[in-house]
PDB file of C-alpha atoms in Angstrom:
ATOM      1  CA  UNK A 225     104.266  47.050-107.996  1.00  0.00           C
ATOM      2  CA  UNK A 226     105.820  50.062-109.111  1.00  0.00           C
ATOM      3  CA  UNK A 227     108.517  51.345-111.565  1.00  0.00           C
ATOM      4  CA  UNK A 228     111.569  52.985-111.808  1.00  0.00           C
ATOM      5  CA  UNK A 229     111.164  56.515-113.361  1.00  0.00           C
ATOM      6  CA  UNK A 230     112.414  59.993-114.371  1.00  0.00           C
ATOM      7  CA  UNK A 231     110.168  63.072-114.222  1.00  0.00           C
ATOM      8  CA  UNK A 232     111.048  66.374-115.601  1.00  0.00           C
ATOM      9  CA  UNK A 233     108.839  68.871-115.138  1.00  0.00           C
ATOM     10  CA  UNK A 234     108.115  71.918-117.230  1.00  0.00           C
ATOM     11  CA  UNK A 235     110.529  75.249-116.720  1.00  0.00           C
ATOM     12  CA  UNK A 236     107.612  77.322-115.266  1.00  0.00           C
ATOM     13  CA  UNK A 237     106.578  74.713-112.543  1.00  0.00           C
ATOM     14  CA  UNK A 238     106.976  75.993-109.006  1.00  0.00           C
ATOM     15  CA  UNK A 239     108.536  74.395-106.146  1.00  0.00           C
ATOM     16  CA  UNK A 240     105.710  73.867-103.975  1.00  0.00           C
ATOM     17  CA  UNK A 241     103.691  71.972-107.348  1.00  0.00           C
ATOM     18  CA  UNK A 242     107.211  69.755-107.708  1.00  0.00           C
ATOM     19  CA  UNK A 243     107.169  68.848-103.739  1.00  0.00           C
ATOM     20  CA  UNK A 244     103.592  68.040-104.061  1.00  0.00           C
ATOM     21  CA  UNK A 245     104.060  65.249-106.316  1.00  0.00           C
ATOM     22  CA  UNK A 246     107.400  64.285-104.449  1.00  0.00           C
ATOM     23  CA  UNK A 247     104.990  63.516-101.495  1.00  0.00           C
ATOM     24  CA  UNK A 248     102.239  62.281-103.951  1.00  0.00           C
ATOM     25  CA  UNK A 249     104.499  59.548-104.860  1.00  0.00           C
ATOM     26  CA  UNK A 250     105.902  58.907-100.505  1.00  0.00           C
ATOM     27  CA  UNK A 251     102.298  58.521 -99.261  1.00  0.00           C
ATOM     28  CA  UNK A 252     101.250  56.130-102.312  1.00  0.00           C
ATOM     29  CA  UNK A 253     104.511  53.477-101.034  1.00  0.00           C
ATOM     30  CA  UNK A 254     107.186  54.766-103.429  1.00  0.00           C
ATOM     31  CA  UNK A 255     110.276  56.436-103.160  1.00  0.00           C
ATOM     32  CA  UNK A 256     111.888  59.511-104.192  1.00  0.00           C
ATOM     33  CA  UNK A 257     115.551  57.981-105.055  1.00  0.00           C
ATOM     34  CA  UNK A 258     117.147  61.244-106.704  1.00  0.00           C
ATOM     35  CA  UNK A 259     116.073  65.024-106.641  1.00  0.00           C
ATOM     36  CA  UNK A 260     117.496  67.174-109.552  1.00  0.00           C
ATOM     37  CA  UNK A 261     118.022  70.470-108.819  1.00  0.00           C
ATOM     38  CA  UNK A 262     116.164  73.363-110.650  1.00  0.00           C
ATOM     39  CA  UNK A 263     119.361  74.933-110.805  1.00  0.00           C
ATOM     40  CA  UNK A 264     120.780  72.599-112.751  1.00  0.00           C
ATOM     41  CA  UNK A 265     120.161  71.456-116.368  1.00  0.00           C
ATOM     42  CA  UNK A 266     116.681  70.325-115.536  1.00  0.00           C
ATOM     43  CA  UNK A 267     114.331  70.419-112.345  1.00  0.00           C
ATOM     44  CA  UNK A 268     112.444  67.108-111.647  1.00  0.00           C
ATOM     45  CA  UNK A 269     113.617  63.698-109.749  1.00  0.00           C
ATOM     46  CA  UNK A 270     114.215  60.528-110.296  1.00  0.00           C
ATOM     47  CA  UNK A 271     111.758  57.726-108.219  1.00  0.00           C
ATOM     48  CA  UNK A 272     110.259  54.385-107.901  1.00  0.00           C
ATOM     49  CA  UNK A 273     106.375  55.289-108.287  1.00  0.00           C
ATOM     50  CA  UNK A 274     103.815  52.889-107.857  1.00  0.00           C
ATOM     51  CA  UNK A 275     102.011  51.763-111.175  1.00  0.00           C
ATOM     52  CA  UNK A 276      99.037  53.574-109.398  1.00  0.00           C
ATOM     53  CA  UNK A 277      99.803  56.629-109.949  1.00  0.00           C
ATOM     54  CA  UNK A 278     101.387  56.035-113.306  1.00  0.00           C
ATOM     55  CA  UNK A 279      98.675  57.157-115.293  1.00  0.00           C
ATOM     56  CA  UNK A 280      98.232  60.357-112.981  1.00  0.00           C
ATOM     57  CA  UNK A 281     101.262  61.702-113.533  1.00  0.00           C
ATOM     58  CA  UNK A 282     100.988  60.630-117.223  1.00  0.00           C
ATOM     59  CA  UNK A 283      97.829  63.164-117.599  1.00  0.00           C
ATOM     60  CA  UNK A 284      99.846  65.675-116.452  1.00  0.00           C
ATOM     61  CA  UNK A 285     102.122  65.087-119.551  1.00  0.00           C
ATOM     62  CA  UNK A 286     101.671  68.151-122.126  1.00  0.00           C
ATOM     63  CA  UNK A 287     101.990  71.457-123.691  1.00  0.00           C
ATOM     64  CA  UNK A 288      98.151  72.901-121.660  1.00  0.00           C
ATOM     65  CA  UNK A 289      98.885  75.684-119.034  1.00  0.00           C
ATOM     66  CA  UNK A 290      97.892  72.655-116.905  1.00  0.00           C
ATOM     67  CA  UNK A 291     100.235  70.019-117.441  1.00  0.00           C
ATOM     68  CA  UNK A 292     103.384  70.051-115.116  1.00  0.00           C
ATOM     69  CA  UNK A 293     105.357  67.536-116.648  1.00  0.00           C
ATOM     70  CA  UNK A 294     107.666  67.537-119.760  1.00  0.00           C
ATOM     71  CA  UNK A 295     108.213  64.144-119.737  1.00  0.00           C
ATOM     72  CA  UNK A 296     108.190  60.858-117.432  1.00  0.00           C
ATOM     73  CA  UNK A 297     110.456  58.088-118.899  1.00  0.00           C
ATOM     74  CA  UNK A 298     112.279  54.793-117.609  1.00  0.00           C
ATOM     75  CA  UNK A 299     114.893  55.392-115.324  1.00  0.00           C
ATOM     76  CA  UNK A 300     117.870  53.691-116.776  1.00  0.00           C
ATOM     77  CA  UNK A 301     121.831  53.808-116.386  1.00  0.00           C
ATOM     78  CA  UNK A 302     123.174  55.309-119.270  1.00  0.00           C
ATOM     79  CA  UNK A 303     126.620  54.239-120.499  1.00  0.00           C
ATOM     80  CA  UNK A 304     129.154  56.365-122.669  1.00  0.00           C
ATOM     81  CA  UNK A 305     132.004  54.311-124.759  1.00  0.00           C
ATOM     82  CA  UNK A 306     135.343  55.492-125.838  1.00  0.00           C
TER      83      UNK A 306
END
């Protein structure tokens, strides 16, 4: 099985680290269905990642010099009203 998610990765993470874990999550049987552009408001992508490697990227969650990863949350469509 695997999930629908959003990673955003920390300002200071390189390239090379975020294309590591892009092909982390291709070689495990998921799929990279939207990179965001470090240019842009945030640098990180948006994929369906196998529940195995869910709690690998999780660990990598944090404020220590060795967590990449700002956050990892549900990918969902988000709606605004007027």
């Amino acid at each position: 099985m695997s999930g629908n998610y959003m990673v955003v990765f920390k300002d200071d993470v390189s390239p090379d680290s975020i294309k590591e874990l892009e092909a982390r999550v291709t070689a495990n049987g998921g799929e990279i269905t939207q990179p965001y552009d470090p240019d842009s408001i945030f640098s990180g992508f948006s994929a369906k990642i196998p529940n195995t490697l869910i709690s690998e990227f999780n660990s990598l969650v944090g404020d220590g010099k060795d967590n990449l990863i700002k956050y990892i949350e549900p990918d969902q469509e988000v709606r605004i009203q007027t």
